[in-house]
Amino acid sequence: MIDHSALAVARFVDQNGGIASRATLLRAGASPRSIERARQAKLIMSERRGLYASAAADLDQRRAVRMGGLVGCISALRRSGVWAGLDTRLHVHVPAGSKRLRVDEVAAVGRDRSTSRSDTSFLAEAGAPRVHWQRSVNRIPFGRDCGTTDWIVPPLLALRQAVLCQDEEHAIASIDSALRTRFIAHGQLDLLFETLPSRLRRLRRELDPLADSGTESIFRVRLRRLGHVVELQRAVPGSSKFDALVDDVVAVDLDSKRWHSDDRQQIWDYDKTLQSIAWGRPVIRILPHHLFEYWPETLQAIERAVDDARKLRRYRQGRPKSARF
Ligand SMILES: [Zn+2]
């Protein structure tokens, strides 16, 4: 029969996110004997010296701690539904000076490449993780206030790593997303930018909390950098909002299969498109692959539509009122 105290240990490991250190367990009141009983009963297993996992731990967590590191950077963001770019490797934070990393060992395990990823399954690819050797950033609290640090880096530090690790447009999208999902508090932005290299501080001017998704942030950054005026979440009179309005003349929706696959949403999208055209604003709908794989062609289409719509508007405005249509 399984000992009650062993069950309590396993439950605590679950509550800690699936992995807990021996020090954390002892601090929570577990005895060395109850930890050993939980291990013998296979309620928890030792992943590395002094680190135990319950059945709730997933492959990413196990791989990170087996290496002697923590789930960090974009892998930590992705677990909380924050925009984490397109890199699907596991990103692991390893304190500077760590020894005996078992990179080869963890590279051999991981999600089977034939398993398709989905919006709800974020497990990293198999293969060598991206290792972030990092000195502690003293000003960013790395302690109990941030929740567990037995297997994952605290939110603000993860976001800082992700900003440094990604290109600028994905970095901006991650910060927008972290604010929108309350992964970090708005008040923590000062600290984030103070601890970033000065070359990246100008990115703060490009944040926009209205962005509803990572793709929306990236679209906005690209077009604004080209000199276009991009207003986010602009409503069409009598209908719902478009993701973006470019130069006041062309509406753009950035669709994803996740949000636009059900019948009701599709009907809504058709209605909205008709409403917008009736108001004299052409509509362009794009999918993530247009943004990430066919951007030159997509940009050409958008700029052509914007140019034509501007000319048409100027033409109408130049005509006597009676002749307008
Ligand atoms: Zn990274």
GROMACS .gro file of C-alpha atoms and ligand atoms in nm:
model
  326
    1MET     CA    1   0.000   0.000   0.000
    2ILE     CA    2   0.127   0.347  -0.092
    3ASP     CA    3   0.225   0.558   0.201
    4HIS     CA    4   0.021   0.875   0.255
    5SER     CA    5   0.328   1.096   0.287
    6ALA     CA    6   0.464   0.960  -0.043
    7LEU     CA    7   0.140   1.056  -0.215
    8ALA     CA    8   0.167   1.405  -0.065
    9VAL     CA    9   0.518   1.437  -0.210
   10ALA     CA   10   0.394   1.337  -0.558
   11ARG     CA   11   0.105   1.582  -0.532
   12PHE     CA   12   0.343   1.862  -0.440
   13VAL     CA   13   0.564   1.782  -0.741
   14ASP     CA   14   0.251   1.801  -0.961
   15GLN     CA   15   0.163   2.139  -0.813
   16ASN     CA   16   0.515   2.261  -0.879
   17GLY     CA   17   0.455   2.203  -1.249
   18GLY     CA   18   0.567   1.840  -1.266
   19ILE     CA   19   0.925   1.881  -1.145
   20ALA     CA   20   1.061   1.979  -0.804
   21SER     CA   21   1.404   1.987  -0.648
   22ARG     CA   22   1.487   1.806  -0.329
   23ALA     CA   23   1.549   2.144  -0.162
   24THR     CA   24   1.203   2.268  -0.265
   25LEU     CA   25   1.040   1.950  -0.131
   26LEU     CA   26   1.222   1.971   0.201
   27ARG     CA   27   1.134   2.340   0.230
   28ALA     CA   28   0.769   2.248   0.174
   29GLY     CA   29   0.784   2.010   0.469
   30ALA     CA   30   0.854   1.674   0.302
   31SER     CA   31   1.088   1.441   0.489
   32PRO     CA   32   1.380   1.262   0.319
   33ARG     CA   33   1.202   0.936   0.402
   34SER     CA   34   0.875   1.035   0.231
   35ILE     CA   35   1.070   1.147  -0.080
   36GLU     CA   36   1.243   0.810  -0.090
   37ARG     CA   37   0.912   0.626  -0.049
   38ALA     CA   38   0.756   0.826  -0.333
   39ARG     CA   39   1.055   0.734  -0.551
   40GLN     CA   40   1.036   0.365  -0.459
   41ALA     CA   41   0.663   0.361  -0.536
   42LYS     CA   42   0.748   0.519  -0.876
   43LEU     CA   43   0.521   0.816  -0.805
   44ILE     CA   44   0.819   1.036  -0.882
   45MET     CA   45   1.141   0.963  -1.063
   46SER     CA   46   1.482   1.114  -1.034
   47GLU     CA   47   1.571   1.307  -1.353
   48ARG     CA   48   1.902   1.429  -1.224
   49ARG     CA   49   2.064   1.436  -0.886
   50GLY     CA   50   1.825   1.620  -0.652
   51LEU     CA   51   1.552   1.677  -0.913
   52TYR     CA   52   1.234   1.472  -0.925
   53ALA     CA   53   0.961   1.453  -1.188
   54SER     CA   54   0.604   1.330  -1.157
   55ALA     CA   55   0.392   1.191  -1.439
   56ALA     CA   56   0.277   1.549  -1.507
   57ALA     CA   57   0.622   1.649  -1.641
   58ASP     CA   58   0.646   1.663  -2.019
   59LEU     CA   59   0.936   1.590  -2.247
   60ASP     CA   60   1.060   1.950  -2.270
   61GLN     CA   61   1.082   1.982  -1.894
   62ARG     CA   62   1.260   1.649  -1.857
   63ARG     CA   63   1.511   1.728  -2.131
   64ALA     CA   64   1.591   2.070  -1.985
   65VAL     CA   65   1.654   1.946  -1.631
   66ARG     CA   66   1.844   1.638  -1.748
   67MET     CA   67   2.087   1.881  -1.906
   68GLY     CA   68   2.122   2.061  -1.576
   69GLY     CA   69   1.929   2.360  -1.709
   70LEU     CA   70   1.588   2.520  -1.708
   71VAL     CA   71   1.324   2.564  -1.977
   72GLY     CA   72   1.404   2.915  -2.094
   73CYS     CA   73   1.371   3.178  -2.363
   74ILE     CA   74   1.106   3.113  -2.630
   75SER     CA   75   1.033   2.764  -2.491
   76ALA     CA   76   0.924   2.925  -2.162
   77LEU     CA   77   0.714   3.183  -2.350
   78ARG     CA   78   0.547   2.924  -2.570
   79ARG     CA   79   0.431   2.725  -2.267
   80SER     CA   80   0.232   3.028  -2.154
   81GLY     CA   81   0.081   3.100  -2.494
   82VAL     CA   82   0.312   3.397  -2.560
   83TRP     CA   83   0.438   3.456  -2.917
   84ALA     CA   84   0.762   3.265  -2.952
   85GLY     CA   85   0.854   3.295  -3.320
   86LEU     CA   86   0.907   3.007  -3.558
   87ASP     CA   87   1.203   2.827  -3.401
   88THR     CA   88   1.077   2.496  -3.265
   89ARG     CA   89   1.395   2.382  -3.089
   90LEU     CA   90   1.402   2.353  -2.714
   91HIS     CA   91   1.575   2.658  -2.564
   92VAL     CA   92   1.747   2.580  -2.236
   93HIS     CA   93   1.889   2.824  -1.984
   94VAL     CA   94   2.211   2.704  -1.829
   95PRO     CA   95   2.387   2.904  -1.559
   96ALA     CA   96   2.733   3.020  -1.667
   97GLY     CA   97   2.998   2.787  -1.532
   98SER     CA   98   2.779   2.474  -1.541
   99LYS     CA   99   2.965   2.154  -1.601
  100ARG     CA  100   2.879   1.814  -1.740
  101LEU     CA  101   2.598   1.917  -1.972
  102ARG     CA  102   2.437   1.609  -2.121
  103VAL     CA  103   2.353   1.765  -2.458
  104ASP     CA  104   2.403   1.444  -2.657
  105GLU     CA  105   2.183   1.252  -2.423
  106VAL     CA  106   1.890   1.492  -2.447
  107ALA     CA  107   1.937   1.546  -2.821
  108ALA     CA  108   1.850   1.182  -2.874
  109VAL     CA  109   1.508   1.218  -2.714
  110GLY     CA  110   1.228   1.451  -2.807
  111ARG     CA  111   0.903   1.468  -2.990
  112ASP     CA  112   0.883   1.240  -3.291
  113ARG     CA  113   0.922   1.456  -3.603
  114SER     CA  114   0.628   1.280  -3.767
  115THR     CA  115   0.393   1.409  -3.496
  116SER     CA  116   0.226   1.720  -3.623
  117ARG     CA  117   0.241   2.029  -3.408
  118SER     CA  118  -0.079   2.209  -3.332
  119ASP     CA  119  -0.189   2.527  -3.162
  120THR     CA  120  -0.219   2.335  -2.837
  121SER     CA  121   0.081   2.102  -2.865
  122PHE     CA  122   0.397   2.302  -2.828
  123LEU     CA  123   0.653   2.036  -2.749
  124ALA     CA  124   0.991   2.114  -2.902
  125GLU     CA  125   1.150   1.924  -3.188
  126ALA     CA  126   1.388   1.640  -3.119
  127GLY     CA  127   1.753   1.722  -3.169
  128ALA     CA  128   2.009   1.938  -2.996
  129PRO     CA  129   1.855   2.213  -2.785
  130ARG     CA  130   1.963   2.575  -2.819
  131VAL     CA  131   2.168   2.639  -2.505
  132HIS     CA  132   2.171   2.983  -2.343
  133TRP     CA  133   2.469   3.018  -2.116
  134GLN     CA  134   2.379   3.302  -1.892
  135ARG     CA  135   2.510   3.489  -1.595
  136SER     CA  136   2.238   3.584  -1.353
  137VAL     CA  137   2.079   3.919  -1.424
  138ASN     CA  138   2.074   4.051  -1.072
  139ARG     CA  139   1.814   4.315  -1.127
  140ILE     CA  140   1.565   4.063  -1.257
  141PRO     CA  141   1.437   3.870  -0.957
  142PHE     CA  142   1.512   3.502  -0.988
  143GLY     CA  143   1.349   3.371  -0.675
  144ARG     CA  144   1.041   3.247  -0.508
  145ASP     CA  145   0.843   3.561  -0.590
  146CYS     CA  146   0.842   3.446  -0.952
  147GLY     CA  147   0.702   3.099  -0.879
  148THR     CA  148   0.914   2.789  -0.919
  149THR     CA  149   1.262   2.812  -1.063
  150ASP     CA  150   1.326   2.439  -1.033
  151TRP     CA  151   1.268   2.385  -1.405
  152ILE     CA  152   1.170   2.713  -1.574
  153VAL     CA  153   1.315   3.064  -1.577
  154PRO     CA  154   1.096   3.346  -1.441
  155PRO     CA  155   0.877   3.528  -1.696
  156LEU     CA  156   1.072   3.853  -1.724
  157LEU     CA  157   1.404   3.675  -1.768
  158ALA     CA  158   1.253   3.440  -2.027
  159LEU     CA  159   1.122   3.740  -2.220
  160ARG     CA  160   1.461   3.913  -2.202
  161GLN     CA  161   1.627   3.600  -2.340
  162ALA     CA  162   1.368   3.579  -2.617
  163VAL     CA  163   1.423   3.943  -2.717
  164LEU     CA  164   1.796   3.879  -2.745
  165CYS     CA  165   1.753   3.544  -2.920
  166GLN     CA  166   1.508   3.646  -3.192
  167ASP     CA  167   1.518   3.901  -3.473
  168GLU     CA  168   1.366   4.241  -3.405
  169GLU     CA  169   1.019   4.182  -3.548
  170HIS     CA  170   0.971   3.859  -3.354
  171ALA     CA  171   1.115   4.025  -3.042
  172ILE     CA  172   0.859   4.306  -3.066
  173ALA     CA  173   0.582   4.050  -3.125
  174SER     CA  174   0.690   3.857  -2.814
  175ILE     CA  175   0.680   4.170  -2.595
  176ASP     CA  176   0.340   4.276  -2.735
  177SER     CA  177   0.213   3.926  -2.668
  178ALA     CA  178   0.363   3.907  -2.317
  179LEU     CA  179   0.184   4.230  -2.225
  180ARG     CA  180  -0.143   4.126  -2.383
  181THR     CA  181  -0.150   3.789  -2.204
  182ARG     CA  182  -0.021   3.946  -1.878
  183PHE     CA  183   0.281   3.716  -1.885
  184ILE     CA  184   0.459   4.023  -1.754
  185ALA     CA  185   0.306   4.334  -1.598
  186HIS     CA  186   0.316   4.664  -1.784
  187GLY     CA  187   0.517   4.807  -1.495
  188GLN     CA  188   0.800   4.560  -1.567
  189LEU     CA  189   0.873   4.709  -1.910
  190ASP     CA  190   1.115   4.967  -1.765
  191LEU     CA  191   1.321   4.692  -1.603
  192LEU     CA  192   1.318   4.485  -1.922
  193PHE     CA  193   1.450   4.768  -2.137
  194GLU     CA  194   1.703   4.885  -1.874
  195THR     CA  195   1.862   4.541  -1.878
  196LEU     CA  196   1.867   4.509  -2.258
  197PRO     CA  197   2.161   4.636  -2.464
  198SER     CA  198   2.115   4.999  -2.567
  199ARG     CA  199   2.086   4.903  -2.938
  200LEU     CA  200   1.755   4.732  -2.858
  201ARG     CA  201   1.599   5.008  -2.646
  202ARG     CA  202   1.452   5.181  -2.950
  203LEU     CA  203   1.226   4.878  -3.001
  204ARG     CA  204   1.010   5.013  -2.720
  205ARG     CA  205   0.873   5.281  -2.954
  206GLU     CA  206   0.744   5.009  -3.185
  207LEU     CA  207   0.534   4.822  -2.929
  208ASP     CA  208   0.158   4.834  -2.971
  209PRO     CA  209  -0.066   4.669  -2.715
  210LEU     CA  210  -0.355   4.666  -2.963
  211ALA     CA  211  -0.195   4.383  -3.160
  212ASP     CA  212  -0.408   4.076  -3.115
  213SER     CA  213  -0.154   3.818  -3.228
  214GLY     CA  214   0.212   3.772  -3.309
  215THR     CA  215   0.145   3.781  -3.682
  216GLU     CA  216  -0.040   4.111  -3.639
  217SER     CA  217   0.259   4.263  -3.458
  218ILE     CA  218   0.499   4.149  -3.729
  219PHE     CA  219   0.274   4.275  -4.010
  220ARG     CA  220   0.247   4.614  -3.837
  221VAL     CA  221   0.623   4.644  -3.776
  222ARG     CA  222   0.706   4.560  -4.138
  223LEU     CA  223   0.459   4.805  -4.290
  224ARG     CA  224   0.529   5.089  -4.047
  225ARG     CA  225   0.901   5.052  -4.114
  226LEU     CA  226   0.820   5.101  -4.483
  227GLY     CA  227   0.644   5.427  -4.400
  228HIS     CA  228   0.282   5.313  -4.407
  229VAL     CA  229   0.028   5.420  -4.149
  230VAL     CA  230  -0.110   5.103  -3.989
  231GLU     CA  231  -0.404   5.128  -3.752
  232LEU     CA  232  -0.484   4.809  -3.563
  233GLN     CA  233  -0.825   4.672  -3.475
  234ARG     CA  234  -1.019   4.922  -3.685
  235ALA     CA  235  -1.393   4.861  -3.696
  236VAL     CA  236  -1.597   4.857  -4.014
  237PRO     CA  237  -1.923   5.048  -3.961
  238GLY     CA  238  -2.195   4.791  -3.901
  239SER     CA  239  -1.956   4.500  -3.862
  240SER     CA  240  -1.663   4.378  -3.655
  241LYS     CA  241  -1.301   4.490  -3.654
  242PHE     CA  242  -1.033   4.429  -3.911
  243ASP     CA  243  -0.688   4.345  -3.782
  244ALA     CA  244  -0.534   4.639  -3.963
  245LEU     CA  245  -0.617   4.935  -4.180
  246VAL     CA  246  -0.333   5.044  -4.409
  247ASP     CA  247  -0.307   5.413  -4.500
  248ASP     CA  248  -0.678   5.447  -4.427
  249VAL     CA  249  -0.765   5.281  -4.756
  250VAL     CA  250  -0.711   4.901  -4.743
  251ALA     CA  251  -0.832   4.666  -4.468
  252VAL     CA  252  -0.623   4.358  -4.387
  253ASP     CA  253  -0.714   4.052  -4.185
  254LEU     CA  254  -0.442   3.812  -4.075
  255ASP     CA  255  -0.615   3.479  -4.050
  256SER     CA  256  -0.506   3.159  -3.887
  257LYS     CA  257  -0.670   2.823  -3.919
  258ARG     CA  258  -0.726   2.819  -3.546
  259TRP     CA  259  -0.961   3.115  -3.533
  260HIS     CA  260  -1.115   3.111  -3.876
  261SER     CA  261  -1.206   2.748  -3.929
  262ASP     CA  262  -1.549   2.729  -3.772
  263ASP     CA  263  -1.860   2.807  -3.979
  264ARG     CA  264  -1.981   3.097  -3.769
  265GLN     CA  265  -1.649   3.278  -3.791
  266GLN     CA  266  -1.631   3.221  -4.166
  267ILE     CA  267  -1.979   3.366  -4.219
  268TRP     CA  268  -1.879   3.664  -4.005
  269ASP     CA  269  -1.563   3.714  -4.215
  270TYR     CA  270  -1.761   3.708  -4.542
  271ASP     CA  271  -2.011   3.961  -4.404
  272LYS     CA  272  -1.733   4.188  -4.285
  273THR     CA  273  -1.560   4.176  -4.625
  274LEU     CA  274  -1.880   4.278  -4.805
  275GLN     CA  275  -1.946   4.558  -4.556
  276SER     CA  276  -1.599   4.696  -4.602
  277ILE     CA  277  -1.615   4.692  -4.982
  278ALA     CA  278  -1.957   4.859  -4.963
  279TRP     CA  279  -1.785   5.136  -4.767
  280GLY     CA  280  -1.522   5.171  -5.036
  281ARG     CA  281  -1.239   4.989  -4.860
  282PRO     CA  282  -1.092   4.687  -5.036
  283VAL     CA  283  -1.003   4.391  -4.814
  284ILE     CA  284  -0.700   4.162  -4.822
  285ARG     CA  285  -0.692   3.843  -4.615
  286ILE     CA  286  -0.360   3.675  -4.554
  287LEU     CA  287  -0.243   3.360  -4.378
  288PRO     CA  288   0.079   3.310  -4.180
  289HIS     CA  289   0.260   3.154  -4.478
  290HIS     CA  290   0.201   3.473  -4.679
  291LEU     CA  291   0.385   3.661  -4.404
  292PHE     CA  292   0.667   3.416  -4.349
  293GLU     CA  293   0.718   3.241  -4.683
  294TYR     CA  294   0.578   3.471  -4.953
  295TRP     CA  295   0.629   3.817  -4.810
  296PRO     CA  296   0.768   3.994  -5.123
  297GLU     CA  297   0.469   3.880  -5.330
  298THR     CA  298   0.225   3.961  -5.047
  299LEU     CA  299   0.374   4.307  -4.995
  300GLN     CA  300   0.352   4.375  -5.367
  301ALA     CA  301  -0.020   4.291  -5.362
  302ILE     CA  302  -0.085   4.510  -5.057
  303GLU     CA  303   0.109   4.808  -5.190
  304ARG     CA  304  -0.063   4.780  -5.529
  305ALA     CA  305  -0.405   4.775  -5.361
  306VAL     CA  306  -0.311   5.072  -5.139
  307ASP     CA  307  -0.178   5.270  -5.434
  308ASP     CA  308  -0.490   5.205  -5.645
  309ALA     CA  309  -0.724   5.288  -5.356
  310ARG     CA  310  -0.542   5.615  -5.287
  311LYS     CA  311  -0.559   5.718  -5.653
  312LEU     CA  312  -0.928   5.637  -5.664
  313ARG     CA  313  -0.991   5.839  -5.350
  314ARG     CA  314  -0.799   6.137  -5.488
  315TYR     CA  315  -0.986   6.110  -5.816
  316ARG     CA  316  -1.322   6.111  -5.640
  317GLN     CA  317  -1.225   6.400  -5.418
  318GLY     CA  318  -1.119   6.602  -5.723
  319ARG     CA  319  -1.454   6.565  -5.898
  320PRO     CA  320  -1.751   6.796  -5.843
  321LYS     CA  321  -1.984   6.666  -5.576
  322SER     CA  322  -2.266   6.588  -5.819
  323ALA     CA  323  -2.040   6.365  -6.024
  324ARG     CA  324  -1.906   6.160  -5.729
  325PHE     CA  325  -2.011   5.802  -5.682
  326ZN      ZN  326   1.661   3.138  -2.714
   0.00000   0.00000   0.00000
